[in-house]
PDB file of C-alpha atoms in Angstrom:
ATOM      1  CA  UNK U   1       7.921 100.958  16.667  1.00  0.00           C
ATOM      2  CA  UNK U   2       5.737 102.479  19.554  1.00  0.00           C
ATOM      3  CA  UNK U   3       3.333 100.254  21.221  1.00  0.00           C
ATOM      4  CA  UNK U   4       0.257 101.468  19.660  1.00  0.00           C
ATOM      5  CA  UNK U   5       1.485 100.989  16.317  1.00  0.00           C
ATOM      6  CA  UNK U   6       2.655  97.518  17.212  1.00  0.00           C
ATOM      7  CA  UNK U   7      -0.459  96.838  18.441  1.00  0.00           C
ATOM      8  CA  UNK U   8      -2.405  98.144  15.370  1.00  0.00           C
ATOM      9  CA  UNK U   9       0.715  95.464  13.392  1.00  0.00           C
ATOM     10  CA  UNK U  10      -0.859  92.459  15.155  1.00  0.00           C
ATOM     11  CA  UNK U  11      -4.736  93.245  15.357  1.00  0.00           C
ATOM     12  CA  UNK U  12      -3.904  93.334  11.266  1.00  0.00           C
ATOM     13  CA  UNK U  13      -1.789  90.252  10.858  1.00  0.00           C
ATOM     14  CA  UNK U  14       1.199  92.223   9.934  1.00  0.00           C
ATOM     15  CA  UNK U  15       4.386  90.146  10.599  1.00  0.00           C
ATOM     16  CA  UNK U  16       7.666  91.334  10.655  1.00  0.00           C
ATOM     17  CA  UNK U  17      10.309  89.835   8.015  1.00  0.00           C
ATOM     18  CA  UNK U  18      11.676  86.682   8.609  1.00  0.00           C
ATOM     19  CA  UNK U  19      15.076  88.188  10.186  1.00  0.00           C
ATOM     20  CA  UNK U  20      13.921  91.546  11.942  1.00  0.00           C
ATOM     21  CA  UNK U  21      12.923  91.316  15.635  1.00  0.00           C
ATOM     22  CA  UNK U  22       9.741  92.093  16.638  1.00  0.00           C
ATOM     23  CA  UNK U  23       8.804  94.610  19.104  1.00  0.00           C
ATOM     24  CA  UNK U  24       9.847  94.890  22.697  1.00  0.00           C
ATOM     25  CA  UNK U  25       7.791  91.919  24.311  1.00  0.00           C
ATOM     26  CA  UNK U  26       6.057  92.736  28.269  1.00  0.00           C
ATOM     27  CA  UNK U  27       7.941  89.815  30.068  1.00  0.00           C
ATOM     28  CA  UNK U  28       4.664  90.141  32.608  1.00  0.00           C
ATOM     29  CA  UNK U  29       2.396  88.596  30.403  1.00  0.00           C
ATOM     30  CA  UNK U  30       1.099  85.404  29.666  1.00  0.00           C
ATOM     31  CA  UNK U  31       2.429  83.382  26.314  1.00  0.00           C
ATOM     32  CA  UNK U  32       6.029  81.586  25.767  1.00  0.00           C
ATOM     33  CA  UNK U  33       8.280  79.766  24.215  1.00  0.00           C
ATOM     34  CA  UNK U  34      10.107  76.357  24.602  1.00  0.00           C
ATOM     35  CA  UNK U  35      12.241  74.867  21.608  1.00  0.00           C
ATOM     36  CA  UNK U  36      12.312  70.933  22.204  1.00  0.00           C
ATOM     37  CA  UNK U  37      15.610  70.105  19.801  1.00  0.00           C
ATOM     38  CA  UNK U  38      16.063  66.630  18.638  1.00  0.00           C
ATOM     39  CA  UNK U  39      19.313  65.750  19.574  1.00  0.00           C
ATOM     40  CA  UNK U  40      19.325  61.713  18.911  1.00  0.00           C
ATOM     41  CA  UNK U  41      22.342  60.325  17.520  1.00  0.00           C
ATOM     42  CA  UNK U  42      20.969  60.727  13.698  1.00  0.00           C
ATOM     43  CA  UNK U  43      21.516  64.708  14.521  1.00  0.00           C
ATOM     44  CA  UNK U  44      25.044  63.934  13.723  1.00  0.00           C
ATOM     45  CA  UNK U  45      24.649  62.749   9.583  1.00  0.00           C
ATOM     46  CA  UNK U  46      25.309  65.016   7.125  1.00  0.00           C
ATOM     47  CA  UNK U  47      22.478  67.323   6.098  1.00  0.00           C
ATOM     48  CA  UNK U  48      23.360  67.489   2.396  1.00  0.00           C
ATOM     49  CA  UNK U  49      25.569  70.265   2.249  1.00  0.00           C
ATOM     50  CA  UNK U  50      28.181  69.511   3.825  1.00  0.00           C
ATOM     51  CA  UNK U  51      27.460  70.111   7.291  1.00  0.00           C
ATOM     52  CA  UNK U  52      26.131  68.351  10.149  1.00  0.00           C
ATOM     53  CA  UNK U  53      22.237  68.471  11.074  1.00  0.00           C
ATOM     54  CA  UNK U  54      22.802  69.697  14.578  1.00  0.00           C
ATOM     55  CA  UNK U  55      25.080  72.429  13.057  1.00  0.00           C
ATOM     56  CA  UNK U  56      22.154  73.032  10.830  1.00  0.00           C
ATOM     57  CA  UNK U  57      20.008  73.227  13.880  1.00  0.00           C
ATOM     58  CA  UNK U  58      22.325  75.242  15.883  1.00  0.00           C
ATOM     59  CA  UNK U  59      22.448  78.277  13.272  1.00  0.00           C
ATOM     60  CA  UNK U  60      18.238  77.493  12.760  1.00  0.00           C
ATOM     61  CA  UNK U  61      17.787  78.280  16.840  1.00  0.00           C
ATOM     62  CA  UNK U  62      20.367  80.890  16.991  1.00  0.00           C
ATOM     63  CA  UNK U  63      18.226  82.687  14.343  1.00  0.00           C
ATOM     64  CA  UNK U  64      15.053  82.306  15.963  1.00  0.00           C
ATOM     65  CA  UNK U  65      16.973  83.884  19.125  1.00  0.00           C
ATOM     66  CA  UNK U  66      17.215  86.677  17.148  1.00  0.00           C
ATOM     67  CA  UNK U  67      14.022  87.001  15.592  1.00  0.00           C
ATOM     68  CA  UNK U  68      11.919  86.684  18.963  1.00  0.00           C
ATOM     69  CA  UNK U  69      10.974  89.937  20.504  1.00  0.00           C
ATOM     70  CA  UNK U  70      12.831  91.616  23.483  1.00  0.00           C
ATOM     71  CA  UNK U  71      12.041  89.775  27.049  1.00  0.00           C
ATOM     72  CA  UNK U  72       9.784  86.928  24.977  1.00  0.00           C
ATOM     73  CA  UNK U  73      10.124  84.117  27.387  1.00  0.00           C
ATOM     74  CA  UNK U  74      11.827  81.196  25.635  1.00  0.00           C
ATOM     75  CA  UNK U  75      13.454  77.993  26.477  1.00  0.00           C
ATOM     76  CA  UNK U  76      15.080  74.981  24.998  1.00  0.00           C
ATOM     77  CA  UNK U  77      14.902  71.358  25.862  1.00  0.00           C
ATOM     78  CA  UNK U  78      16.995  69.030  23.883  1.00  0.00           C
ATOM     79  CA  UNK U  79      16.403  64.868  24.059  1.00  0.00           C
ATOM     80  CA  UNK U  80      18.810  62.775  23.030  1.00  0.00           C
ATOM     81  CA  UNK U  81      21.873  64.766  24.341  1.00  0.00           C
ATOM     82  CA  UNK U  82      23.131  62.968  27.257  1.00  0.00           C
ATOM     83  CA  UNK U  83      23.369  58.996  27.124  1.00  0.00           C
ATOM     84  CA  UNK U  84      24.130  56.927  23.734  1.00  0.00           C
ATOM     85  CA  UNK U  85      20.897  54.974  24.502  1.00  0.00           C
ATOM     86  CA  UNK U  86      17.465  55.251  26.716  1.00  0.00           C
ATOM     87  CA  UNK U  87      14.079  56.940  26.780  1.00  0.00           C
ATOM     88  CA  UNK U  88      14.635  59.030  29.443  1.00  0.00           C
ATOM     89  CA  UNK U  89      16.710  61.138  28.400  1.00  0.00           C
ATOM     90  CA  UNK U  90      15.313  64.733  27.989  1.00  0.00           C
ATOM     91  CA  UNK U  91      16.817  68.063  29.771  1.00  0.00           C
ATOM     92  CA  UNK U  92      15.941  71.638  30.089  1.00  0.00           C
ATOM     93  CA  UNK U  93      19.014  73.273  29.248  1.00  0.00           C
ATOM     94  CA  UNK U  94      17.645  77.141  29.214  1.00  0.00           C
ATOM     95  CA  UNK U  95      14.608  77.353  31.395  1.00  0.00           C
ATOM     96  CA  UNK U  96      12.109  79.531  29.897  1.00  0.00           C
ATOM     97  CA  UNK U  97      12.442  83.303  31.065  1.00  0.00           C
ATOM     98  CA  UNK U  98      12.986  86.253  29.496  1.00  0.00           C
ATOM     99  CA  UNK U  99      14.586  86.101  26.089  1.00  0.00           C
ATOM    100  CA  UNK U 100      18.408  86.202  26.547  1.00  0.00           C
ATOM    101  CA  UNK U 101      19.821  85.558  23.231  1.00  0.00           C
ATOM    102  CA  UNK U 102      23.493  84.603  24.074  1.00  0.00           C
ATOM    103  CA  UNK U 103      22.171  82.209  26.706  1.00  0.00           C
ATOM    104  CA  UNK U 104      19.934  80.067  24.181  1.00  0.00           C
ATOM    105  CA  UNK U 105      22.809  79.940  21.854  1.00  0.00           C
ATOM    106  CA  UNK U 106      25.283  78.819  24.034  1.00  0.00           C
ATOM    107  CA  UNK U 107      22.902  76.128  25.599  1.00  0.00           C
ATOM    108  CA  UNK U 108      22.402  74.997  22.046  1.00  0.00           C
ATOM    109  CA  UNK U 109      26.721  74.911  20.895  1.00  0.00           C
ATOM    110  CA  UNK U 110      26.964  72.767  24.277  1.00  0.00           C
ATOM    111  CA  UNK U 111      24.116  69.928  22.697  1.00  0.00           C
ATOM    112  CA  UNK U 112      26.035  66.884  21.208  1.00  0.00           C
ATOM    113  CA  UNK U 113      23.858  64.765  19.395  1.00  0.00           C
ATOM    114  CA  UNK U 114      24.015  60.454  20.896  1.00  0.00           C
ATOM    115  CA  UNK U 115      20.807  58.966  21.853  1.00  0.00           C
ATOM    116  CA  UNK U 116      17.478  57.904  21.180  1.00  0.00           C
ATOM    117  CA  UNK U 117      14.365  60.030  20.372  1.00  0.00           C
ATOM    118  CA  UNK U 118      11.818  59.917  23.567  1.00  0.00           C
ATOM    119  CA  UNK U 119       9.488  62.366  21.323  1.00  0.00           C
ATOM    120  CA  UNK U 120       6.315  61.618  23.770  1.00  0.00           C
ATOM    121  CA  UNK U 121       8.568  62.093  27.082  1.00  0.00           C
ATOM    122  CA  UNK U 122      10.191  65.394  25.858  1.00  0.00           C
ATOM    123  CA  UNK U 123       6.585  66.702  25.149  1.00  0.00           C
ATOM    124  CA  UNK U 124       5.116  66.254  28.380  1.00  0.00           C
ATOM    125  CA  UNK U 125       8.539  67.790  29.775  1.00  0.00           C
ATOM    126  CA  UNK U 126       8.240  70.835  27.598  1.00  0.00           C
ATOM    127  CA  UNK U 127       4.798  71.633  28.799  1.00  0.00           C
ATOM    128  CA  UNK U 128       5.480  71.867  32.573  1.00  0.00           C
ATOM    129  CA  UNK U 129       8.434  73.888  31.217  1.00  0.00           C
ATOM    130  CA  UNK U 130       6.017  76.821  30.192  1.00  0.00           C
ATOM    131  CA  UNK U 131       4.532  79.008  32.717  1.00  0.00           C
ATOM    132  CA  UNK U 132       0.945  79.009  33.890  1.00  0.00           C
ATOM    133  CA  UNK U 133      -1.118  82.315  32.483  1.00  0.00           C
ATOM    134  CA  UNK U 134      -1.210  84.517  35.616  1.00  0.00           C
ATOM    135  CA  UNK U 135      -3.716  87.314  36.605  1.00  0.00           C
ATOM    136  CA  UNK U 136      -6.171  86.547  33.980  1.00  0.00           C
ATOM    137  CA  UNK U 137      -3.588  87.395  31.254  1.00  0.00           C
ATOM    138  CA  UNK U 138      -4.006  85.477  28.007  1.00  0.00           C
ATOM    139  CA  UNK U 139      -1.292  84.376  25.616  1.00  0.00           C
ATOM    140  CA  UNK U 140      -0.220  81.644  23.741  1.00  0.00           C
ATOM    141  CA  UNK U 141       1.799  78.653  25.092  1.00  0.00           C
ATOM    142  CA  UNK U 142       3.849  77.051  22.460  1.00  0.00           C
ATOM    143  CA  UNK U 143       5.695  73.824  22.186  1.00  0.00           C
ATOM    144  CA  UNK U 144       7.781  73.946  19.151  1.00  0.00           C
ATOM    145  CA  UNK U 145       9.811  70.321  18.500  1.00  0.00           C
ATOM    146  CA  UNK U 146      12.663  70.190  15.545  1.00  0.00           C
ATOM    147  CA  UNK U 147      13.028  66.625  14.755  1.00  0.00           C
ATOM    148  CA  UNK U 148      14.830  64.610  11.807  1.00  0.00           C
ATOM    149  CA  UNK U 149      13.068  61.299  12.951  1.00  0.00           C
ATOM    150  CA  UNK U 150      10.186  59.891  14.655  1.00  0.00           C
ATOM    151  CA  UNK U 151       9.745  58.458  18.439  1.00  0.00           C
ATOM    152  CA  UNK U 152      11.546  55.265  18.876  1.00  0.00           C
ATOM    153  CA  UNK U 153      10.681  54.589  22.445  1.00  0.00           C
ATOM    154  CA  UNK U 154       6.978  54.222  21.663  1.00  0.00           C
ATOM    155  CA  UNK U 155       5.649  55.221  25.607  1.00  0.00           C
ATOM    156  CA  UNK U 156       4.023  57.704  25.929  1.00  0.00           C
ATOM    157  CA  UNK U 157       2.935  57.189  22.855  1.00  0.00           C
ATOM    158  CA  UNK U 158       3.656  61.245  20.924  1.00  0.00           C
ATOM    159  CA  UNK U 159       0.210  61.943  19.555  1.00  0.00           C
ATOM    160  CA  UNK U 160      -1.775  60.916  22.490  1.00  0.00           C
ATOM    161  CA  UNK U 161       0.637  63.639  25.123  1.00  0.00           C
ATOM    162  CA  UNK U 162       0.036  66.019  22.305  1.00  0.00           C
ATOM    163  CA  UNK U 163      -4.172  65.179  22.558  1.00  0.00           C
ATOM    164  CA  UNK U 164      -3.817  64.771  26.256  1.00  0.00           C
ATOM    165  CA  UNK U 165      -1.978  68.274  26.805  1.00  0.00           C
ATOM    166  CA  UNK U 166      -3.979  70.305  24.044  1.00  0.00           C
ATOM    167  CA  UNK U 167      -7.120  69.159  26.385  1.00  0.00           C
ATOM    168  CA  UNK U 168      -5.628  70.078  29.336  1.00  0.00           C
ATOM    169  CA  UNK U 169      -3.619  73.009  28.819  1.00  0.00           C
ATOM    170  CA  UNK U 170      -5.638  76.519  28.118  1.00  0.00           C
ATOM    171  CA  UNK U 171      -3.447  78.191  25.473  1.00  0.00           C
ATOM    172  CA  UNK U 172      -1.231  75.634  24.554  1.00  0.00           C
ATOM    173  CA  UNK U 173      -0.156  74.656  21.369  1.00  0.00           C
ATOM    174  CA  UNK U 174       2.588  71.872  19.772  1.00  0.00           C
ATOM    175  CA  UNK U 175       4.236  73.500  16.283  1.00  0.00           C
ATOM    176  CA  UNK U 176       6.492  70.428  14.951  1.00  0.00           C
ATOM    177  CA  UNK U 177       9.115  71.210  12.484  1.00  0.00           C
ATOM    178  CA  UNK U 178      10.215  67.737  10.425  1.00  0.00           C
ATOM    179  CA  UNK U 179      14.114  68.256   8.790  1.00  0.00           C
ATOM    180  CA  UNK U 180      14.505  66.127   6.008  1.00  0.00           C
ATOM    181  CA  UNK U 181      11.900  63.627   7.146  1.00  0.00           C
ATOM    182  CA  UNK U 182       9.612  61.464   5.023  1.00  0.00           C
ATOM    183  CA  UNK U 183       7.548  58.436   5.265  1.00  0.00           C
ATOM    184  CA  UNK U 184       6.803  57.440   9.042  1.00  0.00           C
ATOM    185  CA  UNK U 185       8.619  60.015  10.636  1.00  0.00           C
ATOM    186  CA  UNK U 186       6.721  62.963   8.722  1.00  0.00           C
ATOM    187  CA  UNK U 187       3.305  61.207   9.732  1.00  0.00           C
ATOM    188  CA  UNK U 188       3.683  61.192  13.308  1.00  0.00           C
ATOM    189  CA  UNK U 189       5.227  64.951  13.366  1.00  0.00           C
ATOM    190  CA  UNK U 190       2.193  65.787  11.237  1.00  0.00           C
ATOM    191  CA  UNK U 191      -0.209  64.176  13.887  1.00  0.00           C
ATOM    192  CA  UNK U 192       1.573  65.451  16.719  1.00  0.00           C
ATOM    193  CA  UNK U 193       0.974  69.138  15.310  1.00  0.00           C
ATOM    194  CA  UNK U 194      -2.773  68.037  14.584  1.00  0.00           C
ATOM    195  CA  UNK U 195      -3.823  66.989  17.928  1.00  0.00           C
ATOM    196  CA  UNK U 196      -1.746  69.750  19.629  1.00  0.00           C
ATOM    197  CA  UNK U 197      -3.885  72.680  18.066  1.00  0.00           C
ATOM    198  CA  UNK U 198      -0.199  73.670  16.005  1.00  0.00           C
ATOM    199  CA  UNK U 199       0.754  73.126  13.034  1.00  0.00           C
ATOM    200  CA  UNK U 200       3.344  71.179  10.666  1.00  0.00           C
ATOM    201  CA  UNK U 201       6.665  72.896   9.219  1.00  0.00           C
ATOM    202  CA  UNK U 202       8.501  70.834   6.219  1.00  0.00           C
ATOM    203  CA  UNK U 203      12.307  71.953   6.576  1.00  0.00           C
ATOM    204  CA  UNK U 204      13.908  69.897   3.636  1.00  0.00           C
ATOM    205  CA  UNK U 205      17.313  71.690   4.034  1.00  0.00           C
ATOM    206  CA  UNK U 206      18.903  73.861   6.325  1.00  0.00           C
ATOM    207  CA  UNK U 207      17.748  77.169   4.939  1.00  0.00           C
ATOM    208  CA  UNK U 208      14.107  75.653   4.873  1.00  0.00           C
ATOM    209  CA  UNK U 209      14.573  75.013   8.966  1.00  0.00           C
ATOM    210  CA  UNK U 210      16.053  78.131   9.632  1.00  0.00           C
ATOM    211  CA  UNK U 211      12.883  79.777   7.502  1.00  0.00           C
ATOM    212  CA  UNK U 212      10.112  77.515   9.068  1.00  0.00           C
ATOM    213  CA  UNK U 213      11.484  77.605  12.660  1.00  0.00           C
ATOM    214  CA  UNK U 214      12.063  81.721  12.055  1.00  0.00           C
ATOM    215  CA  UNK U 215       7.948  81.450  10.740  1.00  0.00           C
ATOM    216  CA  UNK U 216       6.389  79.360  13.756  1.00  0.00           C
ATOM    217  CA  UNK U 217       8.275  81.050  16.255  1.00  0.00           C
ATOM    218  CA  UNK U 218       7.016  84.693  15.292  1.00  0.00           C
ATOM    219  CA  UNK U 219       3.666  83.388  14.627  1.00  0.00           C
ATOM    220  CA  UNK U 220       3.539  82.439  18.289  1.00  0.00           C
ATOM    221  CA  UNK U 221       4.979  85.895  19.163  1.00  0.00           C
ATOM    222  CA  UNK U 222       3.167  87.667  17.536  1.00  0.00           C
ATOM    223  CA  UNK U 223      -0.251  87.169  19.977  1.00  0.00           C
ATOM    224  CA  UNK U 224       2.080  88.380  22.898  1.00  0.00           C
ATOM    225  CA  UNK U 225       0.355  91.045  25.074  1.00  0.00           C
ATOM    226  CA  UNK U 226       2.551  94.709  24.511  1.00  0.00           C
TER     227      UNK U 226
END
């Protein structure tokens, strides 16, 4: 696809299908990407089918790798993933740069789910993971969380980062994507998407997160500046 005609795909609200990759992204620009994986201890039940839910989530992010355009800048932060217990425990474990697909899927095989789920921590992490616009440029910042569970750390409290850093930030937006959630858990991911300017993803299975992760990540792409 040549850039005006890619161009002419996104003033229209064409989108791409769920498994093609989109154009060749202009890693100059503004706009990005950072994944923020649940990786709590709970990541290790069965999802149902006979897997585990990080596998599950592993095969969901290595498809969104592949979706993503060329040179997109996209990272992934995974909480959870280091210690069996305590609310500090977030990492960066692919900074956000230029797309490189066989980097963000071997970060993500490394992740073994054991800890706790410091939700509110991990967001305020994820934002000073993405880049300031530079230049003037304009492009969309996007936080997108996969959880299976809600915050059990309770400070900072999830939904007010998300209100705090959709005031602050200029661009930003927090997508949440609940797997197999209900009740509670669903509530608060549904709140955090609210007062972050994103929006909510239901994954009941592990084709629905690999769909719905595939979905929120190209919508985000999609406003990238050719």
């Amino acid at each position: 696809m040549g850039r005006r005609a890619a161009l002419l795909a996104l003033v229209t609200g064409a989108l791409p299908a769920a498994a093609a990759p989109l154009a060749p992204a202009d890693s100059a620009g503004a706009g990005g990407l950072v994944m923020v994986l649940d990786s709590s201890g709970s990541m290790a039940d069965d999802d149902g089918a006979g897997r585990t839910r990080r596998e599950s989530a592993r095969g969901a992010v290595g498809a969104v790798a592949d979706a993503l355009p060329d040179g997109y800048p996209t990272g992934l932060r995974v909480y959870g993933a280091d210690r069996t217990s305590g609310c500090a425990d977030t990492r960066l474990v692919r900074p956000v740069e230029p797309l490189d697909r066989d980097a963000v899927k071997r970060a993500v095989d490394g992740v073994r789910p054991k800890g706790d789920t410091p939700i509110g921590l991990s967001l305020r992490k994820a934002a000073q993971d993405l880049h300031e616009p530079a230049g003037g440029a304009i492009g969309t910042r996007t936080i997108l969380l996969i959880s299976d569970g809600e915050d059990n750390c309770g400070t900072p409290e999830p939904y007010r980062v998300a209100e705090q850093l959709a005031r602050a930030g200029v661009g930003l937006r927090i997508d949440t994507v609940g797997f197999q959630v209900k009740g509670a858990a669903r509530a608060q991911l549904e709140c955090v998407a609210a007062a972050g300017n994103g929006r909510y993803y239901d994954a009941p299975d592990a084709e629905a997160l690999a769909r719905q992760l595939q979905r929120a990540a190209q919508l985000t792409a999609e406003g990238y500046r050719f």
